[in-house]
């Protein structure tokens, strides 16, 4: 049995500028988005998924992703991520200068076709091409490459996703050249027992060093329970979005991401460092209110205020 | 190190008729409350905290507690609980025929004075008197007696609660004659690491057999994470309230209990049985809508609908 180390410092990967905005009707103005990213950085966030290199006509909310990457790269020590669905997207991401790119491979092939218009074979081939492109880059500017196993815990179209299918695709992604694997609960069906089991099993087939992050949603209110379960398995990086923005356009019924404010609060209460200043983090909600008028913003912690003994 | 058994069947203890109604402005009519309790029973709930033997002028919402006990006792196999703050309340509970009574001893003495108007010494003396009264009852009708350690995880008035204070009061309650101890996160400050540690430490001083239940709130959205952590420590009984009704009148900032619907959903997803039928459970929300017009009712699961693969 492998030794699991529970981290005393974890990384919050803020996905609001990508996963959040992608699922909002409104389009946040570019300048405001830059200021939001800067404010998140100043609140202590050190990893941000700033956008997705997808056709602007499909996702006008993310049309300025290259500009976002360029802006985010001016913030010292910030790890800048973007999603890429194909080689063309990866070329854009490299030209923009990302630190890492993610390819969302959905274990539900129905969802993969709907979301990326790719079969599993096509997606794996795209991953192979992207990995090849990355390998050609000079070492000092070579981005890392993460395969995100979407719908790994269930799919709102296909229903149950077999763990064997997750593991088989994990192997294929590693073989095709990804550096890391992330487990994504795209629609929020995961439960904590399943989270622990799937992390262990994925590490068994892909190596513990390759499975360091989870992307969880809060559709059933189990987001923090799942994050805690993942932390108990030694996971280091936790995706979430400010105000719980987000969902999935190709997944009916998927509701928002874990609320960053609540995740930070849980880890701080547990004595786990995130580097985030809660007051400054909560203040960044103003950018959502300004840039996405009428959009619902969630969060228990902003509503309740900090516990008495945690008020600065 | 003690062996911890994670239960494959847990008990949901529905506290809405007590903790929920106590914190609502409206008063649910007696007849409707009876029908609600019956409906909860028919949905598979087998433990309900039906009220509190407190002065009716202070809590008109609970003035019909004796009648609720009598009604609930007609439902075969239902464990009927009530809170009692003193000997007089215990006499009422015994006369009404409860299966179990709980005494809420707040580890925060400030909260204890505000909530029960009792110092710790007075509260322990009341517990001793109640235990004496219970011991006088004929064995076949003798209710069990639980000491609920309120504010065990923090207090919105005092702030941090020292674990040593919890453990000392746990010892005093056992010495004064309670059968079991419950750990209550009255204001929702608990985090999962703390939940695990405090369960272990309380069992160390009071005996594992005496610590079987937790009462958790969801002020910071960590309710289910805390419930999962408690389940991992072998806890058997989980308090929650339909629609998340509840809070604490003496604890500023305390928001609702864990939503029963969401807790049932988490355990079912984990493969842990509760005996509850989700569709019937959700249908009982109609009693809250009818009896407490305008009262906020929460729940991720009722809003999202069951995951595709769990729809009957």
Coordinates of C-alpha atoms in Angstrom, one line a residue:
Chain A
X1 CA 0.0 0.0 0.0
X2 CA 1.3 3.3 -1.0
X3 CA 2.0 6.1 1.5
X4 CA -0.4 9.0 1.0
X5 CA 0.8 12.4 2.2
X6 CA -1.9 14.9 3.0
X7 CA -0.7 18.3 1.9
X8 CA -0.3 21.2 4.4
X9 CA -0.3 23.6 1.5
X10 CA -2.5 23.2 -1.6
X11 CA -3.0 25.1 -4.8
X12 CA -6.3 26.6 -5.7
X13 CA -6.6 26.7 -9.5
X14 CA -9.1 29.4 -10.3
X15 CA -11.1 28.4 -13.4
X16 CA -13.7 31.2 -13.3
X17 CA -12.2 33.1 -16.3
X18 CA -12.6 29.9 -18.4
X19 CA -15.1 27.5 -17.0
X20 CA -17.1 30.2 -15.4
X21 CA -17.3 32.7 -18.2
X22 CA -17.8 30.0 -20.8
X23 CA -21.1 29.2 -19.2
X24 CA -22.4 32.7 -18.7
X25 CA -24.7 34.4 -21.2
X26 CA -23.0 37.7 -20.9
X27 CA -19.5 38.5 -22.2
X28 CA -17.2 40.1 -19.7
X29 CA -15.3 43.1 -21.3
X30 CA -11.6 42.3 -21.9
X31 CA -10.3 45.2 -19.8
X32 CA -12.5 44.2 -16.8
X33 CA -11.4 40.5 -17.2
X34 CA -7.7 41.6 -17.1
X35 CA -8.4 43.6 -13.9
X36 CA -10.2 40.6 -12.4
X37 CA -7.3 38.3 -13.1
X38 CA -4.9 40.9 -11.5
X39 CA -7.2 41.1 -8.5
X40 CA -7.3 37.3 -8.1
X41 CA -3.5 37.3 -8.3
X42 CA -3.3 40.1 -5.7
X43 CA -5.6 38.0 -3.5
X44 CA -2.9 35.3 -3.5
X45 CA -4.2 33.0 -6.3
X46 CA -1.2 31.5 -8.1
X47 CA -2.8 29.4 -10.8
X48 CA -5.6 30.6 -13.1
X49 CA -7.2 28.9 -16.1
X50 CA -7.5 32.1 -18.2
X51 CA -9.4 30.8 -21.2
X52 CA -9.7 28.3 -23.9
X53 CA -8.3 28.3 -27.5
X54 CA -11.6 27.6 -29.2
X55 CA -13.3 29.2 -32.2
X56 CA -14.4 32.7 -31.1
X57 CA -17.7 32.3 -33.0
X58 CA -18.6 29.4 -30.7
X59 CA -17.4 31.0 -27.5
X60 CA -17.3 34.8 -27.8
X61 CA -16.8 35.0 -24.0
X62 CA -13.3 33.5 -24.5
X63 CA -12.4 35.2 -27.8
X64 CA -9.7 37.3 -26.0
X65 CA -7.9 34.3 -24.5
X66 CA -4.6 35.1 -26.1
X67 CA -4.7 38.6 -24.7
X68 CA -5.6 37.1 -21.3
X69 CA -2.6 34.8 -21.4
X70 CA -0.3 37.7 -22.3
X71 CA -1.7 39.8 -19.5
X72 CA -1.6 37.0 -16.9
X73 CA 2.1 36.3 -17.8
X74 CA 3.0 39.8 -16.6
X75 CA 2.0 38.6 -13.1
X76 CA 5.2 37.2 -11.5
X77 CA 4.9 33.6 -10.2
X78 CA 1.4 33.0 -11.6
X79 CA 0.9 29.7 -13.4
X80 CA -1.2 30.4 -16.5
X81 CA -3.3 27.7 -17.9
X82 CA -5.6 27.4 -21.0
X83 CA -7.7 24.7 -22.5
X84 CA -7.0 23.4 -26.0
X85 CA -9.3 21.1 -28.0
X86 CA -6.9 20.4 -30.9
X87 CA -3.6 21.2 -32.5
X88 CA -4.7 24.5 -33.8
X89 CA -5.7 25.5 -30.2
X90 CA -2.3 24.3 -28.9
X91 CA -0.5 26.4 -31.5
X92 CA -2.4 29.4 -30.3
X93 CA -1.6 28.6 -26.7
X94 CA 2.1 28.2 -27.4
X95 CA 2.2 31.4 -29.3
X96 CA 0.5 33.2 -26.4
X97 CA 2.9 31.7 -24.0
X98 CA 0.9 29.6 -21.6
X99 CA 2.6 27.7 -18.7
X100 CA 0.3 24.7 -19.1
X101 CA -2.4 23.6 -21.4
X102 CA -5.2 21.1 -20.7
X103 CA -7.0 18.9 -23.2
X104 CA -10.5 17.9 -22.0
X105 CA -11.1 14.2 -22.9
X106 CA -14.5 13.1 -21.9
X107 CA -14.8 9.5 -20.8
X108 CA -18.4 9.7 -22.0
X109 CA -17.9 9.4 -25.7
X110 CA -21.4 10.9 -26.2
X111 CA -20.3 13.9 -24.3
X112 CA -17.0 14.0 -26.1
X113 CA -18.8 14.1 -29.5
X114 CA -21.1 16.8 -28.2
X115 CA -18.5 18.9 -26.4
X116 CA -15.5 18.6 -28.7
X117 CA -17.1 16.9 -31.8
X118 CA -14.4 14.2 -31.3
X119 CA -14.6 10.4 -30.8
X120 CA -12.2 8.9 -28.3
X121 CA -9.9 7.9 -31.2
X122 CA -9.9 11.4 -32.6
X123 CA -9.3 13.0 -29.2
X124 CA -6.4 10.7 -28.5
X125 CA -4.9 11.4 -31.9
X126 CA -5.2 15.2 -31.2
X127 CA -3.5 14.7 -27.9
X128 CA -0.7 12.9 -29.6
X129 CA -0.3 15.7 -32.1
X130 CA -0.3 18.4 -29.4
X131 CA 2.3 16.4 -27.4
X132 CA 4.4 16.3 -30.5
X133 CA 4.2 20.0 -31.0
X134 CA 5.0 20.6 -27.3
X135 CA 8.1 18.4 -27.6
X136 CA 9.4 20.5 -30.4
X137 CA 9.4 23.7 -28.2
X138 CA 12.6 24.9 -26.6
X139 CA 12.9 23.4 -23.1
X140 CA 12.9 26.8 -21.3
X141 CA 9.5 27.7 -22.8
X142 CA 7.9 24.3 -23.1
X143 CA 4.5 24.3 -21.4
X144 CA 3.3 21.3 -19.5
X145 CA 0.4 19.3 -20.8
X146 CA -2.5 17.9 -18.8
X147 CA -5.1 15.5 -19.9
X148 CA -8.4 16.2 -18.1
X149 CA -10.6 13.2 -17.8
X150 CA -14.0 14.8 -18.1
X151 CA -17.2 13.1 -16.9
X152 CA -14.9 10.7 -15.0
X153 CA -17.5 10.3 -12.2
X154 CA -20.6 10.1 -14.3
X155 CA -22.3 11.8 -17.2
X156 CA -25.7 13.4 -17.4
X157 CA -26.2 12.0 -20.9
X158 CA -24.8 8.4 -20.5
X159 CA -25.3 8.0 -16.8
X160 CA -22.9 5.8 -15.0
X161 CA -19.3 5.9 -16.3
X162 CA -17.4 2.7 -15.8
X163 CA -14.1 3.1 -13.9
X164 CA -12.5 0.7 -16.3
X165 CA -13.2 3.2 -19.1
X166 CA -11.6 6.0 -17.1
X167 CA -8.5 3.9 -16.5
X168 CA -8.2 2.8 -20.1
X169 CA -8.3 6.4 -21.3
X170 CA -5.9 7.4 -18.6
X171 CA -3.4 4.9 -20.0
X172 CA -4.1 6.0 -23.6
X173 CA -3.5 9.7 -22.6
X174 CA -0.2 8.9 -20.9
X175 CA 0.9 6.8 -23.9
X176 CA -0.1 9.7 -26.2
X177 CA 2.2 12.1 -24.3
X178 CA 0.4 14.0 -21.5
X179 CA 2.5 15.0 -18.5
X180 CA -0.3 14.9 -16.0
X181 CA -3.9 13.6 -15.6
X182 CA -6.7 15.5 -13.9
X183 CA -10.0 13.9 -12.8
X184 CA -13.0 16.0 -13.6
X185 CA -16.5 15.7 -12.2
X186 CA -18.0 17.6 -15.1
X187 CA -21.6 17.3 -13.9
X188 CA -21.2 17.0 -10.2
X189 CA -22.1 13.3 -9.8
X190 CA -19.1 12.4 -7.8
X191 CA -19.3 11.2 -4.2
X192 CA -16.4 11.1 -1.7
X193 CA -16.0 7.3 -1.6
X194 CA -15.8 7.3 -5.4
X195 CA -13.3 10.2 -5.5
X196 CA -10.9 8.3 -3.2
X197 CA -11.2 5.0 -5.1
X198 CA -10.8 6.6 -8.6
X199 CA -7.8 8.6 -7.5
X200 CA -6.1 5.5 -6.2
X201 CA -7.0 3.4 -9.2
X202 CA -5.9 6.1 -11.7
X203 CA -2.6 6.4 -9.9
X204 CA -2.2 2.6 -10.1
X205 CA -2.3 2.7 -13.8
X206 CA -0.8 6.1 -14.6
X207 CA 1.7 6.6 -11.7
X208 CA 1.0 8.7 -8.5
X209 CA 3.2 11.6 -9.8
X210 CA 0.8 12.1 -12.7
X211 CA -2.4 12.4 -10.8
X212 CA -2.2 15.6 -8.7
X213 CA -5.4 17.6 -9.5
X214 CA -9.2 17.4 -9.4
X215 CA -11.9 19.5 -11.0
X216 CA -15.1 19.2 -9.0
X217 CA -18.6 20.6 -9.3
X218 CA -21.2 21.2 -6.6
X219 CA -24.4 20.1 -8.3
X220 CA -25.4 18.0 -5.3
X221 CA -23.7 20.1 -2.6
X222 CA -21.0 17.4 -2.3
X223 CA -18.2 19.5 -3.8
X224 CA -16.4 20.2 -0.6
X225 CA -16.9 16.7 0.7
X226 CA -15.3 15.4 -2.6
X227 CA -12.5 18.0 -2.2
X228 CA -11.8 16.8 1.3
X229 CA -11.8 13.2 0.1
X230 CA -9.3 14.1 -2.6
X231 CA -7.1 16.0 -0.1
X232 CA -7.1 12.9 2.1
X233 CA -5.6 11.1 -1.0
X234 CA -2.8 13.6 -1.3
X235 CA -4.2 15.7 -4.2
X236 CA -2.4 19.0 -4.5
X237 CA -4.4 21.1 -6.9
X238 CA -8.1 21.9 -6.6
X239 CA -10.1 23.7 -9.3
X240 CA -12.8 26.0 -8.3
X241 CA -14.4 29.2 -9.5
X242 CA -15.1 32.5 -7.8
X243 CA -18.8 32.7 -6.8
X244 CA -19.3 29.2 -8.2
X245 CA -19.6 30.4 -11.8
X246 CA -19.8 27.7 -14.4
X247 CA -21.3 24.5 -15.5
X248 CA -21.0 22.7 -18.8
X249 CA -22.8 23.7 -22.0
X250 CA -22.8 20.2 -23.2
X251 CA -24.0 18.6 -20.0
X252 CA -27.6 19.2 -19.2
X253 CA -28.2 19.7 -15.5
X254 CA -24.6 20.5 -14.6
X255 CA -24.5 23.3 -12.2
X256 CA -21.6 25.4 -11.0
X257 CA -18.1 24.7 -9.9
X258 CA -17.1 24.5 -6.3
X259 CA -17.1 28.1 -4.9
X260 CA -13.5 29.2 -4.5
X261 CA -14.3 31.2 -1.4
X262 CA -15.8 28.2 0.3
X263 CA -13.0 25.9 -0.7
X264 CA -10.4 28.3 0.6
X265 CA -12.4 28.7 3.8
X266 CA -12.5 24.9 4.3
X267 CA -8.8 24.4 3.8
X268 CA -7.9 27.4 6.0
X269 CA -10.2 26.0 8.8
X270 CA -8.4 22.7 8.4
X271 CA -5.1 24.4 8.9
X272 CA -4.1 23.9 5.3
X273 CA -2.4 26.9 3.6
X274 CA -3.6 28.2 0.3
X275 CA -1.8 31.5 0.2
X276 CA -5.1 33.3 -0.4
X277 CA -6.3 36.3 1.5
X278 CA -10.0 35.8 2.1
X279 CA -11.0 39.4 2.4
X280 CA -9.2 40.3 -0.9
X281 CA -10.7 37.2 -2.6
X282 CA -14.2 38.1 -1.6
X283 CA -13.6 41.7 -2.8
X284 CA -12.9 40.3 -6.3
X285 CA -16.6 39.3 -6.5
X286 CA -17.2 42.9 -7.4
X287 CA -15.8 42.2 -10.9
X288 CA -18.4 39.6 -11.5
X289 CA -21.2 41.9 -10.3
X290 CA -19.9 44.6 -12.6
X291 CA -19.0 42.5 -15.7
X292 CA -21.9 39.9 -15.5
X293 CA -24.9 41.8 -14.3
X294 CA -27.8 39.5 -13.4
X295 CA -25.6 36.4 -13.2
X296 CA -26.1 34.4 -10.1
X297 CA -23.1 34.3 -7.7
X298 CA -22.9 31.8 -4.9
X299 CA -21.0 31.2 -1.8
X300 CA -21.7 30.3 1.9
X301 CA -18.6 32.1 3.2
X302 CA -19.3 35.5 1.7
X303 CA -22.9 35.3 3.0
X304 CA -22.1 34.1 6.5
X305 CA -18.9 36.2 7.0
X306 CA -15.8 34.6 8.5
X307 CA -16.1 32.7 11.8
X308 CA -15.5 34.9 14.8
X309 CA -12.0 33.5 15.5
X310 CA -10.9 33.8 11.9
X311 CA -11.7 37.5 11.4
X312 CA -8.5 39.4 10.9
Chain B
X1 CA -5.1 2.2 17.5
X2 CA -8.8 1.3 17.5
X3 CA -10.4 -0.3 14.5
X4 CA -12.9 2.0 12.9
X5 CA -15.8 0.4 11.0
X6 CA -17.4 2.6 8.3
X7 CA -21.1 1.8 8.4
X8 CA -22.9 0.4 5.3
X9 CA -26.2 1.6 6.8
X10 CA -26.6 4.8 8.7
X11 CA -29.5 6.5 10.5
X12 CA -30.8 9.9 9.5
X13 CA -32.2 11.6 12.5
X14 CA -34.6 14.2 11.2
X15 CA -34.5 17.3 13.5
X16 CA -36.7 19.6 11.4
X17 CA -39.7 19.3 13.7
X18 CA -37.6 20.6 16.6
X19 CA -34.4 22.4 15.4
X20 CA -36.1 23.5 12.2
X21 CA -39.4 24.8 13.6
X22 CA -37.8 26.3 16.7
X23 CA -36.0 28.7 14.4
X24 CA -38.8 29.7 12.2
X25 CA -41.0 32.7 12.7
X26 CA -44.2 31.0 11.8
X27 CA -45.9 28.3 13.9
X28 CA -46.8 25.2 12.0
X29 CA -50.3 24.0 12.9
X30 CA -50.4 20.9 15.0
X31 CA -52.4 18.8 12.6
X32 CA -50.1 19.6 9.7
X33 CA -47.1 18.8 11.8
X34 CA -48.5 15.4 12.6
X35 CA -49.1 14.7 8.9
X36 CA -45.5 15.9 8.2
X37 CA -44.1 13.5 10.7
X38 CA -46.2 10.7 9.3
X39 CA -45.0 11.5 5.8
X40 CA -41.3 11.5 6.9
X41 CA -41.9 8.1 8.5
X42 CA -43.5 6.9 5.3
X43 CA -40.5 8.1 3.4
X44 CA -38.4 5.8 5.5
X45 CA -37.1 8.1 8.2
X46 CA -36.8 6.0 11.4
X47 CA -35.6 8.6 13.9
X48 CA -37.2 12.0 14.5
X49 CA -36.6 14.8 17.0
X50 CA -40.2 15.8 17.4
X51 CA -39.9 18.7 19.8
X52 CA -38.5 20.1 22.9
X53 CA -40.1 20.2 26.4
X54 CA -39.5 23.9 27.0
X55 CA -41.9 26.6 28.2
X56 CA -44.6 27.2 25.5
X57 CA -44.4 30.9 26.0
X58 CA -40.7 30.9 25.0
X59 CA -41.2 28.6 22.0
X60 CA -44.8 28.6 20.9
X61 CA -43.7 26.6 17.8
X62 CA -43.0 23.6 20.1
X63 CA -45.9 24.0 22.5
X64 CA -47.5 20.8 21.1
X65 CA -44.4 18.6 21.7
X66 CA -46.3 16.1 24.0
X67 CA -49.0 15.7 21.4
X68 CA -46.3 15.2 18.7
X69 CA -44.6 12.5 20.8
X70 CA -47.9 10.7 21.3
X71 CA -48.6 10.8 17.6
X72 CA -45.1 9.7 16.6
X73 CA -45.3 6.8 19.0
X74 CA -48.1 5.4 16.9
X75 CA -45.7 4.9 14.0
X76 CA -44.2 1.4 14.4
X77 CA -40.4 1.3 14.7
X78 CA -39.9 5.0 14.8
X79 CA -37.4 6.2 17.4
X80 CA -39.0 9.3 19.0
X81 CA -36.7 11.9 20.5
X82 CA -37.2 15.2 22.3
X83 CA -34.9 17.8 23.9
X84 CA -35.2 18.6 27.6
X85 CA -33.4 21.5 29.3
X86 CA -34.2 20.4 32.9
X87 CA -36.0 18.0 35.2
X88 CA -39.4 19.5 34.5
X89 CA -38.8 18.9 30.8
X90 CA -37.7 15.4 31.4
X91 CA -40.9 14.7 33.5
X92 CA -42.9 15.9 30.5
X93 CA -40.9 13.8 28.1
X94 CA -41.3 10.6 30.2
X95 CA -45.0 11.3 30.6
X96 CA -45.4 11.7 26.9
X97 CA -43.5 8.5 26.2
X98 CA -40.3 9.4 24.3
X99 CA -37.8 6.8 23.3
X100 CA -34.9 9.1 23.9
X101 CA -34.3 12.5 25.3
X102 CA -31.4 14.8 24.7
X103 CA -29.9 17.5 26.9
X104 CA -28.1 20.2 25.1
X105 CA -25.0 21.2 27.1
X106 CA -23.1 24.0 25.4
X107 CA -19.4 23.8 25.8
X108 CA -19.4 27.6 25.4
X109 CA -20.6 28.7 28.8
X110 CA -21.6 32.0 27.4
X111 CA -23.9 30.2 25.0
X112 CA -25.1 27.9 27.7
X113 CA -26.2 30.9 29.8
X114 CA -27.9 32.5 26.8
X115 CA -29.5 29.4 25.5
X116 CA -30.5 27.5 28.7
X117 CA -29.8 30.2 31.3
X118 CA -27.6 27.6 33.0
X119 CA -23.9 27.6 34.0
X120 CA -22.0 24.4 33.3
X121 CA -22.3 23.4 37.0
X122 CA -26.1 24.0 36.8
X123 CA -26.4 22.1 33.6
X124 CA -24.4 19.1 34.9
X125 CA -26.6 19.1 38.0
X126 CA -29.7 19.1 35.8
X127 CA -28.3 16.1 33.8
X128 CA -27.7 14.3 37.1
X129 CA -31.3 14.9 38.2
X130 CA -32.7 13.8 34.9
X131 CA -30.5 10.6 34.9
X132 CA -31.9 9.9 38.4
X133 CA -35.4 10.3 37.2
X134 CA -34.8 8.0 34.2
X135 CA -33.2 5.4 36.4
X136 CA -36.5 5.2 38.4
X137 CA -38.5 4.3 35.4
X138 CA -39.5 0.7 34.7
X139 CA -37.0 -0.9 32.4
X140 CA -39.4 -1.6 29.6
X141 CA -40.3 2.0 29.2
X142 CA -37.0 3.7 30.2
X143 CA -35.9 6.2 27.6
X144 CA -32.3 6.5 26.7
X145 CA -30.5 9.8 27.5
X146 CA -28.1 11.6 25.3
X147 CA -25.9 14.5 26.3
X148 CA -25.5 16.8 23.2
X149 CA -22.2 18.8 23.4
X150 CA -23.4 22.0 21.7
X151 CA -20.9 24.5 20.2
X152 CA -18.3 21.7 20.5
X153 CA -16.6 22.9 17.3
X154 CA -16.7 26.6 17.9
X155 CA -19.1 29.4 19.1
X156 CA -20.2 32.5 17.4
X157 CA -20.0 34.3 20.7
X158 CA -16.8 32.9 22.3
X159 CA -15.0 32.0 19.1
X160 CA -12.6 29.0 19.5
X161 CA -13.8 26.3 21.8
X162 CA -10.9 24.3 23.3
X163 CA -11.0 20.6 22.8
X164 CA -9.9 20.1 26.4
X165 CA -13.1 21.8 27.4
X166 CA -15.2 19.5 25.3
X167 CA -13.5 16.4 26.7
X168 CA -13.8 17.6 30.3
X169 CA -17.6 18.2 29.8
X170 CA -17.9 14.8 28.0
X171 CA -16.4 13.2 31.1
X172 CA -18.7 15.1 33.4
X173 CA -21.8 14.2 31.4
X174 CA -20.9 10.5 31.5
X175 CA -20.2 10.7 35.2
X176 CA -23.6 12.4 35.6
X177 CA -25.4 9.6 33.9
X178 CA -25.9 10.1 30.2
X179 CA -26.0 6.9 28.1
X180 CA -24.6 8.6 24.9
X181 CA -22.8 11.7 23.8
X182 CA -23.5 13.6 20.6
X183 CA -21.1 16.2 19.1
X184 CA -23.0 19.3 17.9
X185 CA -21.6 21.9 15.5
X186 CA -24.3 24.4 16.6
X187 CA -23.0 27.3 14.5
X188 CA -21.4 25.4 11.6
X189 CA -17.8 26.2 12.4
X190 CA -16.6 22.6 12.1
X191 CA -14.2 21.4 9.5
X192 CA -13.6 17.8 8.5
X193 CA -10.2 17.4 10.1
X194 CA -11.5 18.8 13.4
X195 CA -14.6 16.5 13.2
X196 CA -12.4 13.4 12.9
X197 CA -10.0 14.5 15.6
X198 CA -12.7 15.4 18.1
X199 CA -14.7 12.2 17.5
X200 CA -11.5 10.2 18.3
X201 CA -10.6 12.2 21.3
X202 CA -14.1 12.1 22.7
X203 CA -14.2 8.4 22.3
X204 CA -10.9 8.1 24.1
X205 CA -12.3 9.8 27.2
X206 CA -15.9 8.5 27.0
X207 CA -15.7 5.2 25.3
X208 CA -16.3 4.5 21.6
X209 CA -19.8 3.0 22.3
X210 CA -21.0 6.3 23.7
X211 CA -20.1 8.5 20.7
X212 CA -22.3 7.5 17.8
X213 CA -24.0 10.6 16.5
X214 CA -23.2 14.1 15.2
X215 CA -25.3 17.2 14.7
X216 CA -23.8 19.4 11.9
X217 CA -24.8 22.6 10.3
X218 CA -24.0 24.0 6.9
X219 CA -23.2 27.6 7.6
X220 CA -20.0 27.4 5.5
X221 CA -21.2 24.7 3.1
X222 CA -19.0 22.2 4.8
X223 CA -21.9 20.2 6.3
X224 CA -21.6 17.2 4.0
X225 CA -17.8 17.2 4.1
X226 CA -18.1 17.1 7.9
X227 CA -20.7 14.3 7.7
X228 CA -18.4 12.3 5.4
X229 CA -15.5 12.8 7.8
X230 CA -17.7 11.6 10.7
X231 CA -18.8 8.6 8.6
X232 CA -15.2 7.7 8.1
X233 CA -14.8 7.6 11.8
X234 CA -17.7 5.1 12.1
X235 CA -20.4 7.5 13.2
X236 CA -23.9 5.9 12.9
X237 CA -26.4 8.6 13.3
X238 CA -26.5 11.9 11.4
X239 CA -28.8 14.8 12.3
X240 CA -30.2 16.9 9.5
X241 CA -33.4 18.8 8.7
X242 CA -35.7 18.7 5.7
X243 CA -35.0 21.7 3.5
X244 CA -32.2 22.7 5.8
X245 CA -34.6 24.4 8.2
X246 CA -33.0 25.6 11.4
X247 CA -30.2 27.5 13.0
X248 CA -29.9 28.6 16.6
X249 CA -31.8 31.5 18.3
X250 CA -28.9 32.0 20.8
X251 CA -26.1 31.8 18.2
X252 CA -25.9 34.9 15.9
X253 CA -24.8 33.9 12.4
X254 CA -25.8 30.2 12.7
X255 CA -27.5 29.2 9.5
X256 CA -29.4 26.0 8.8
X257 CA -28.9 22.4 9.4
X258 CA -27.5 20.0 6.8
X259 CA -30.3 19.5 4.3
X260 CA -31.7 16.0 4.8
X261 CA -32.3 15.5 1.1
X262 CA -28.6 16.2 0.3
X263 CA -27.3 14.0 3.1
X264 CA -29.5 11.1 2.0
X265 CA -28.3 11.7 -1.6
X266 CA -24.6 11.6 -0.6
X267 CA -24.9 8.4 1.4
X268 CA -26.9 6.7 -1.3
X269 CA -24.3 7.7 -3.9
X270 CA -21.6 6.3 -1.7
X271 CA -23.6 3.0 -1.5
X272 CA -24.5 3.5 2.1
X273 CA -28.1 2.6 3.0
X274 CA -30.4 5.0 4.8
X275 CA -33.7 3.3 4.3
X276 CA -35.1 6.5 2.8
X277 CA -37.0 6.8 -0.4
X278 CA -35.8 10.0 -2.0
X279 CA -38.9 10.8 -4.1
X280 CA -41.1 10.4 -1.0
X281 CA -38.7 12.5 1.1
X282 CA -38.7 15.3 -1.4
X283 CA -42.5 15.2 -1.6
X284 CA -42.6 16.0 2.2
X285 CA -41.3 19.5 1.4
X286 CA -44.8 20.3 0.5
X287 CA -45.6 20.4 4.2
X288 CA -43.1 23.1 4.8
X289 CA -44.4 25.1 1.9
X290 CA -47.9 24.8 3.3
X291 CA -47.2 25.2 7.0
X292 CA -44.4 27.8 6.8
X293 CA -45.3 30.1 3.9
X294 CA -42.4 32.4 3.0
X295 CA -39.8 30.4 4.9
X296 CA -36.6 29.7 2.8
X297 CA -36.2 26.0 2.0
X298 CA -32.9 24.7 0.7
X299 CA -31.4 21.7 -1.0
X300 CA -29.2 21.0 -4.0
X301 CA -30.8 17.6 -4.7
X302 CA -34.4 18.8 -5.0
X303 CA -33.2 21.5 -7.3
X304 CA -31.0 19.4 -9.5
X305 CA -33.1 16.3 -9.6
X306 CA -31.5 12.9 -9.1
X307 CA -28.5 11.9 -11.3
X308 CA -29.5 10.2 -14.5
X309 CA -28.5 6.7 -13.3
X310 CA -30.3 7.1 -9.9
X311 CA -33.7 7.9 -11.3
X312 CA -36.1 5.1 -10.3

